[in-house]
Short mmCIF file of N, CA and C in Angstrom, two decimals:
data_model
loop_
_atom_site.label_atom_id
_atom_site.label_comp_id
_atom_site.label_asym_id
_atom_site.label_seq_id
_atom_site.Cartn_x
_atom_site.Cartn_y
_atom_site.Cartn_z
N MET A 1030 34.70 14.76 -79.58
CA MET A 1030 33.33 14.27 -79.47
C MET A 1030 32.73 14.82 -78.16
N PRO A 1031 31.53 15.39 -78.24
CA PRO A 1031 30.90 15.93 -77.03
C PRO A 1031 30.53 14.80 -76.05
N THR A 1032 30.42 15.16 -74.79
CA THR A 1032 29.97 14.18 -73.80
C THR A 1032 28.51 13.82 -74.06
N ILE A 1033 28.06 12.76 -73.42
CA ILE A 1033 26.64 12.37 -73.57
C ILE A 1033 25.74 13.50 -73.11
N ALA A 1034 26.06 14.10 -71.98
CA ALA A 1034 25.24 15.20 -71.46
C ALA A 1034 25.20 16.37 -72.43
N GLU A 1035 26.35 16.70 -73.03
CA GLU A 1035 26.40 17.80 -74.00
C GLU A 1035 25.58 17.47 -75.24
N GLU A 1036 25.65 16.21 -75.68
CA GLU A 1036 24.89 15.82 -76.87
C GLU A 1036 23.39 15.91 -76.62
N ILE A 1037 22.96 15.46 -75.44
CA ILE A 1037 21.53 15.54 -75.11
C ILE A 1037 21.11 16.99 -74.98
N ASP A 1038 21.93 17.82 -74.31
CA ASP A 1038 21.60 19.23 -74.16
C ASP A 1038 21.49 19.93 -75.51
N ALA A 1039 22.35 19.55 -76.46
CA ALA A 1039 22.33 20.17 -77.79
C ALA A 1039 21.07 19.79 -78.56
N ARG A 1040 20.50 18.65 -78.20
CA ARG A 1040 19.28 18.19 -78.87
C ARG A 1040 18.13 18.36 -77.88
N HIS A 1041 17.63 19.56 -77.76
CA HIS A 1041 16.61 19.90 -76.75
C HIS A 1041 15.40 18.98 -76.81
N HIS A 1042 15.18 18.38 -77.94
CA HIS A 1042 14.00 17.53 -78.15
C HIS A 1042 14.26 16.06 -77.82
N PHE A 1043 15.42 15.69 -77.28
CA PHE A 1043 15.80 14.29 -77.10
C PHE A 1043 14.74 13.47 -76.37
N TRP A 1044 14.16 14.00 -75.33
CA TRP A 1044 13.20 13.24 -74.51
C TRP A 1044 11.75 13.51 -74.92
N TYR A 1045 11.54 14.08 -76.10
CA TYR A 1045 10.19 14.31 -76.60
C TYR A 1045 9.87 13.28 -77.66
N GLY A 1046 8.70 12.65 -77.51
CA GLY A 1046 8.29 11.63 -78.45
C GLY A 1046 7.68 12.21 -79.71
N LEU A 1047 7.26 11.34 -80.59
CA LEU A 1047 6.65 11.75 -81.85
C LEU A 1047 5.33 12.48 -81.63
N SER A 1048 4.69 12.25 -80.49
CA SER A 1048 3.43 12.93 -80.18
C SER A 1048 3.66 14.37 -79.74
N GLY A 1049 4.92 14.73 -79.49
CA GLY A 1049 5.23 16.06 -78.99
C GLY A 1049 5.28 16.13 -77.48
N LEU A 1050 4.98 15.03 -76.81
CA LEU A 1050 4.99 14.99 -75.35
C LEU A 1050 6.36 14.58 -74.83
N ARG A 1051 6.72 15.14 -73.67
CA ARG A 1051 7.95 14.75 -72.99
C ARG A 1051 7.71 13.41 -72.31
N VAL A 1052 8.65 12.49 -72.47
CA VAL A 1052 8.49 11.12 -71.98
C VAL A 1052 9.47 10.87 -70.85
N LYS A 1053 9.00 10.19 -69.82
CA LYS A 1053 9.84 9.86 -68.67
C LYS A 1053 10.84 8.76 -69.05
N GLY A 1054 12.03 8.88 -68.50
CA GLY A 1054 13.06 7.88 -68.75
C GLY A 1054 12.64 6.49 -68.31
N ALA A 1055 11.92 6.39 -67.20
CA ALA A 1055 11.48 5.08 -66.71
C ALA A 1055 10.52 4.42 -67.69
N ALA A 1056 9.68 5.19 -68.36
CA ALA A 1056 8.75 4.61 -69.33
C ALA A 1056 9.51 4.04 -70.53
N VAL A 1057 10.54 4.73 -70.95
CA VAL A 1057 11.38 4.24 -72.05
C VAL A 1057 12.07 2.95 -71.61
N ALA A 1058 12.59 2.94 -70.39
CA ALA A 1058 13.30 1.77 -69.86
C ALA A 1058 12.39 0.55 -69.80
N VAL A 1059 11.16 0.73 -69.35
CA VAL A 1059 10.21 -0.40 -69.28
C VAL A 1059 10.00 -1.01 -70.67
N HIS A 1060 9.86 -0.17 -71.67
CA HIS A 1060 9.64 -0.65 -73.03
C HIS A 1060 10.86 -1.43 -73.53
N LEU A 1061 12.05 -0.88 -73.32
CA LEU A 1061 13.27 -1.54 -73.79
C LEU A 1061 13.50 -2.87 -73.06
N GLU A 1062 13.26 -2.88 -71.76
CA GLU A 1062 13.42 -4.11 -70.98
C GLU A 1062 12.43 -5.18 -71.41
N ALA A 1063 11.20 -4.78 -71.69
CA ALA A 1063 10.18 -5.73 -72.15
C ALA A 1063 10.57 -6.34 -73.49
N ALA A 1064 11.15 -5.53 -74.38
CA ALA A 1064 11.60 -6.05 -75.68
C ALA A 1064 12.73 -7.06 -75.49
N ALA A 1065 13.68 -6.74 -74.61
CA ALA A 1065 14.78 -7.67 -74.34
C ALA A 1065 14.24 -8.98 -73.76
N ASP A 1066 13.30 -8.88 -72.84
CA ASP A 1066 12.71 -10.08 -72.24
C ASP A 1066 12.02 -10.94 -73.29
N LEU A 1067 11.25 -10.31 -74.18
CA LEU A 1067 10.57 -11.04 -75.24
C LEU A 1067 11.57 -11.75 -76.15
N MET A 1068 12.59 -11.05 -76.56
CA MET A 1068 13.58 -11.64 -77.48
C MET A 1068 14.31 -12.82 -76.82
N ARG A 1069 14.63 -12.68 -75.53
CA ARG A 1069 15.29 -13.77 -74.81
C ARG A 1069 14.35 -14.96 -74.63
N ARG A 1070 13.14 -14.67 -74.15
CA ARG A 1070 12.16 -15.72 -73.85
C ARG A 1070 11.83 -16.56 -75.07
N GLU A 1071 11.70 -15.90 -76.23
CA GLU A 1071 11.33 -16.62 -77.45
C GLU A 1071 12.52 -16.90 -78.36
N ASN A 1072 13.73 -16.63 -77.85
CA ASN A 1072 14.97 -16.89 -78.57
C ASN A 1072 14.95 -16.31 -79.99
N TRP A 1073 14.71 -15.02 -80.08
CA TRP A 1073 14.65 -14.34 -81.37
C TRP A 1073 16.06 -14.12 -81.91
N ASP A 1074 16.76 -15.16 -82.17
CA ASP A 1074 18.13 -15.10 -82.67
C ASP A 1074 18.14 -14.50 -84.07
N PRO A 1075 18.82 -13.37 -84.26
CA PRO A 1075 18.82 -12.71 -85.58
C PRO A 1075 19.47 -13.57 -86.67
N GLN A 1076 20.25 -14.56 -86.28
CA GLN A 1076 20.85 -15.45 -87.27
C GLN A 1076 19.84 -16.47 -87.80
N LEU A 1077 18.75 -16.68 -87.08
CA LEU A 1077 17.75 -17.65 -87.51
C LEU A 1077 16.62 -17.04 -88.32
N TYR A 1078 16.40 -15.74 -88.16
CA TYR A 1078 15.23 -15.10 -88.78
C TYR A 1078 15.64 -13.92 -89.63
N ASP A 1079 15.06 -13.80 -90.81
CA ASP A 1079 15.27 -12.59 -91.59
C ASP A 1079 14.16 -11.60 -91.24
N TYR A 1080 14.23 -10.42 -91.82
CA TYR A 1080 13.29 -9.35 -91.48
C TYR A 1080 11.84 -9.77 -91.70
N SER A 1081 11.58 -10.50 -92.75
CA SER A 1081 10.19 -10.87 -93.08
C SER A 1081 9.56 -11.80 -92.05
N ALA A 1082 10.36 -12.43 -91.20
CA ALA A 1082 9.83 -13.33 -90.17
C ALA A 1082 9.22 -12.56 -89.00
N GLY A 1083 9.48 -11.26 -88.93
CA GLY A 1083 8.92 -10.46 -87.85
C GLY A 1083 9.58 -10.74 -86.51
N ARG A 1084 10.84 -11.13 -86.53
CA ARG A 1084 11.56 -11.48 -85.29
C ARG A 1084 12.85 -10.67 -85.15
N GLN A 1085 12.77 -9.39 -85.43
CA GLN A 1085 13.92 -8.50 -85.30
C GLN A 1085 13.65 -7.49 -84.19
N LEU A 1086 14.66 -6.71 -83.86
CA LEU A 1086 14.56 -5.72 -82.80
C LEU A 1086 13.35 -4.80 -82.98
N VAL A 1087 13.17 -4.29 -84.17
CA VAL A 1087 12.05 -3.39 -84.44
C VAL A 1087 10.71 -4.07 -84.13
N HIS A 1088 10.62 -5.35 -84.43
CA HIS A 1088 9.38 -6.09 -84.17
C HIS A 1088 9.17 -6.32 -82.68
N ALA A 1089 10.24 -6.58 -81.96
CA ALA A 1089 10.12 -6.79 -80.51
C ALA A 1089 9.59 -5.52 -79.84
N LEU A 1090 10.07 -4.38 -80.26
CA LEU A 1090 9.58 -3.12 -79.69
C LEU A 1090 8.12 -2.86 -80.07
N ARG A 1091 7.75 -3.24 -81.28
CA ARG A 1091 6.36 -3.07 -81.70
C ARG A 1091 5.45 -4.02 -80.91
N HIS A 1092 5.84 -5.28 -80.77
CA HIS A 1092 5.02 -6.25 -80.04
C HIS A 1092 4.84 -5.85 -78.58
N THR A 1093 5.90 -5.41 -77.93
CA THR A 1093 5.79 -5.05 -76.52
C THR A 1093 4.96 -3.79 -76.34
N ALA A 1094 4.96 -2.89 -77.31
CA ALA A 1094 4.07 -1.73 -77.23
C ALA A 1094 2.62 -2.18 -77.32
N GLU A 1095 2.36 -3.11 -78.22
CA GLU A 1095 1.00 -3.64 -78.36
C GLU A 1095 0.53 -4.35 -77.09
N ASP A 1096 1.50 -4.89 -76.31
CA ASP A 1096 1.18 -5.57 -75.05
C ASP A 1096 1.09 -4.60 -73.88
N GLY A 1097 1.21 -3.30 -74.14
CA GLY A 1097 1.05 -2.30 -73.10
C GLY A 1097 2.32 -1.88 -72.38
N HIS A 1098 3.48 -2.26 -72.90
CA HIS A 1098 4.74 -1.90 -72.24
C HIS A 1098 5.35 -0.62 -72.78
N GLY A 1099 4.70 0.01 -73.70
CA GLY A 1099 5.22 1.24 -74.28
C GLY A 1099 4.31 1.72 -75.38
N ASP A 1100 4.80 2.66 -76.14
CA ASP A 1100 4.02 3.21 -77.25
C ASP A 1100 4.98 3.76 -78.30
N ASP A 1101 4.45 4.47 -79.26
CA ASP A 1101 5.31 5.02 -80.31
C ASP A 1101 6.34 5.99 -79.75
N ASP A 1102 5.97 6.75 -78.72
CA ASP A 1102 6.90 7.70 -78.12
C ASP A 1102 8.07 6.98 -77.44
N THR A 1103 7.78 5.95 -76.64
CA THR A 1103 8.86 5.26 -75.94
C THR A 1103 9.73 4.47 -76.92
N ARG A 1104 9.13 3.97 -77.99
CA ARG A 1104 9.92 3.27 -79.01
C ARG A 1104 10.86 4.27 -79.71
N TYR A 1105 10.35 5.44 -80.05
CA TYR A 1105 11.15 6.46 -80.73
C TYR A 1105 12.31 6.92 -79.85
N ILE A 1106 12.05 7.22 -78.61
CA ILE A 1106 13.11 7.68 -77.72
C ILE A 1106 14.06 6.53 -77.37
N GLY A 1107 13.52 5.33 -77.23
CA GLY A 1107 14.37 4.16 -77.01
C GLY A 1107 15.36 3.99 -78.15
N ARG A 1108 14.88 4.20 -79.35
CA ARG A 1108 15.77 4.10 -80.51
C ARG A 1108 16.87 5.16 -80.43
N GLN A 1109 16.50 6.38 -80.06
CA GLN A 1109 17.50 7.43 -79.91
C GLN A 1109 18.55 7.06 -78.87
N CYS A 1110 18.10 6.46 -77.76
CA CYS A 1110 19.04 6.04 -76.71
C CYS A 1110 19.99 4.97 -77.23
N MET A 1111 19.43 3.97 -77.93
CA MET A 1111 20.28 2.91 -78.47
C MET A 1111 21.29 3.46 -79.46
N GLU A 1112 20.85 4.35 -80.33
CA GLU A 1112 21.74 4.89 -81.35
C GLU A 1112 22.82 5.77 -80.74
N LEU A 1113 22.50 6.51 -79.70
CA LEU A 1113 23.50 7.31 -79.01
C LEU A 1113 24.58 6.40 -78.41
N LEU A 1114 24.16 5.33 -77.75
CA LEU A 1114 25.12 4.39 -77.16
C LEU A 1114 25.94 3.69 -78.24
N LEU A 1115 25.32 3.31 -79.34
CA LEU A 1115 26.06 2.67 -80.43
C LEU A 1115 27.09 3.62 -81.05
N ARG A 1116 26.70 4.87 -81.27
CA ARG A 1116 27.65 5.85 -81.82
C ARG A 1116 28.87 5.97 -80.90
N ARG A 1117 28.60 6.00 -79.60
CA ARG A 1117 29.68 6.11 -78.62
C ARG A 1117 30.59 4.88 -78.65
N SER A 1118 30.00 3.71 -78.65
CA SER A 1118 30.81 2.49 -78.56
C SER A 1118 31.55 2.19 -79.87
N LEU A 1119 30.94 2.54 -81.00
CA LEU A 1119 31.56 2.27 -82.30
C LEU A 1119 32.44 3.41 -82.80
N GLY A 1120 32.27 4.59 -82.21
CA GLY A 1120 33.00 5.75 -82.69
C GLY A 1120 32.52 6.22 -84.04
N ALA A 1121 31.29 5.89 -84.37
CA ALA A 1121 30.72 6.23 -85.68
C ALA A 1121 29.91 7.52 -85.57
N PRO A 1122 29.91 8.33 -86.62
CA PRO A 1122 29.11 9.56 -86.59
C PRO A 1122 27.62 9.29 -86.71
N TYR A 1123 27.24 8.13 -87.28
CA TYR A 1123 25.83 7.78 -87.43
C TYR A 1123 25.69 6.27 -87.38
N VAL A 1124 24.65 5.81 -86.70
CA VAL A 1124 24.31 4.39 -86.65
C VAL A 1124 22.79 4.28 -86.67
N ASP A 1125 22.26 3.41 -87.50
CA ASP A 1125 20.85 3.08 -87.49
C ASP A 1125 20.73 1.77 -86.71
N CYS A 1126 20.06 1.80 -85.55
CA CYS A 1126 20.04 0.60 -84.71
C CYS A 1126 19.29 -0.55 -85.35
N TRP A 1127 18.33 -0.28 -86.24
CA TRP A 1127 17.64 -1.39 -86.91
C TRP A 1127 18.62 -2.11 -87.84
N VAL A 1128 19.39 -1.35 -88.59
CA VAL A 1128 20.37 -1.95 -89.50
C VAL A 1128 21.46 -2.66 -88.70
N TRP A 1129 21.93 -2.03 -87.62
CA TRP A 1129 22.94 -2.65 -86.76
C TRP A 1129 22.44 -4.00 -86.24
N ALA A 1130 21.19 -4.05 -85.78
CA ALA A 1130 20.63 -5.28 -85.20
C ALA A 1130 20.43 -6.38 -86.23
N GLU A 1131 20.24 -6.01 -87.49
CA GLU A 1131 20.00 -7.00 -88.54
C GLU A 1131 21.29 -7.46 -89.24
N HIS A 1132 22.43 -6.92 -88.83
CA HIS A 1132 23.69 -7.31 -89.46
C HIS A 1132 23.90 -8.81 -89.30
N ARG A 1133 24.44 -9.46 -90.32
CA ARG A 1133 24.53 -10.92 -90.32
C ARG A 1133 25.42 -11.48 -89.21
N SER A 1134 26.26 -10.65 -88.60
CA SER A 1134 27.11 -11.15 -87.52
C SER A 1134 26.51 -10.92 -86.14
N ARG A 1135 25.37 -10.24 -86.08
CA ARG A 1135 24.80 -9.84 -84.79
C ARG A 1135 24.26 -11.03 -84.03
N THR A 1136 24.44 -11.03 -82.71
CA THR A 1136 23.91 -12.11 -81.87
C THR A 1136 22.76 -11.60 -81.02
N LEU A 1137 21.96 -12.53 -80.54
CA LEU A 1137 20.87 -12.17 -79.65
C LEU A 1137 21.41 -11.49 -78.40
N ALA A 1138 22.50 -11.98 -77.85
CA ALA A 1138 23.08 -11.39 -76.65
C ALA A 1138 23.50 -9.93 -76.89
N GLU A 1139 24.07 -9.64 -78.05
CA GLU A 1139 24.47 -8.26 -78.34
C GLU A 1139 23.25 -7.34 -78.39
N ILE A 1140 22.18 -7.82 -78.98
CA ILE A 1140 20.97 -7.00 -79.09
C ILE A 1140 20.34 -6.78 -77.72
N THR A 1141 20.21 -7.84 -76.94
CA THR A 1141 19.60 -7.68 -75.62
C THR A 1141 20.50 -6.87 -74.69
N ASP A 1142 21.82 -7.00 -74.84
CA ASP A 1142 22.73 -6.16 -74.05
C ASP A 1142 22.52 -4.68 -74.39
N LEU A 1143 22.36 -4.38 -75.69
CA LEU A 1143 22.11 -3.00 -76.09
C LEU A 1143 20.79 -2.50 -75.49
N LEU A 1144 19.75 -3.31 -75.58
CA LEU A 1144 18.46 -2.91 -75.01
C LEU A 1144 18.58 -2.61 -73.52
N MET A 1145 19.29 -3.46 -72.79
CA MET A 1145 19.42 -3.27 -71.35
C MET A 1145 20.30 -2.06 -71.02
N ALA A 1146 21.35 -1.84 -71.80
CA ALA A 1146 22.19 -0.66 -71.59
C ALA A 1146 21.40 0.63 -71.87
N ALA A 1147 20.59 0.61 -72.92
CA ALA A 1147 19.78 1.78 -73.25
C ALA A 1147 18.71 2.00 -72.19
N ALA A 1148 18.16 0.92 -71.62
CA ALA A 1148 17.18 1.05 -70.54
C ALA A 1148 17.82 1.71 -69.32
N LEU A 1149 19.02 1.27 -68.97
CA LEU A 1149 19.73 1.87 -67.85
C LEU A 1149 20.04 3.35 -68.14
N PHE A 1150 20.46 3.63 -69.36
CA PHE A 1150 20.72 5.01 -69.77
C PHE A 1150 19.46 5.87 -69.60
N ALA A 1151 18.32 5.35 -70.06
CA ALA A 1151 17.06 6.11 -69.97
C ALA A 1151 16.67 6.36 -68.51
N ARG A 1152 16.81 5.34 -67.68
CA ARG A 1152 16.48 5.51 -66.25
C ARG A 1152 17.41 6.53 -65.58
N THR A 1153 18.67 6.51 -65.98
CA THR A 1153 19.67 7.37 -65.36
C THR A 1153 19.59 8.82 -65.84
N HIS A 1154 19.41 9.01 -67.14
CA HIS A 1154 19.49 10.34 -67.74
C HIS A 1154 18.15 10.94 -68.14
N GLY A 1155 17.11 10.12 -68.18
CA GLY A 1155 15.81 10.61 -68.63
C GLY A 1155 15.06 11.41 -67.58
N PRO A 1156 14.06 12.13 -68.02
CA PRO A 1156 13.24 12.90 -67.08
C PRO A 1156 12.51 11.98 -66.10
N ILE A 1157 12.30 12.48 -64.92
CA ILE A 1157 11.61 11.71 -63.88
C ILE A 1157 10.12 11.95 -63.98
#
């Protein structure tokens, strides 16, 4: 398995959002941290809410973007960061973070821990 740096280098577009613009790691981190804060503050426990309730990881990232903490680009790159970390920790060749977060065994702490780890990853490895 390639290192994280090798994987990012192989994907030249890793830090480019859907708009085609290069996004700063700090901007991605702010969005991910805001989503974690929202989920904790409002206790968005995935065991209490199904997808239709609008209280899943994907919704937290959408709500925080609407509140000015990010946009479609930071959400897209944040997702890439989360999925890279999940692939590494699970040893899986592919992980969809939305599906991972909605798994019936998932806890709020696991989701917010992932968000915070991905935020740290973005701050550390993302463009300045």
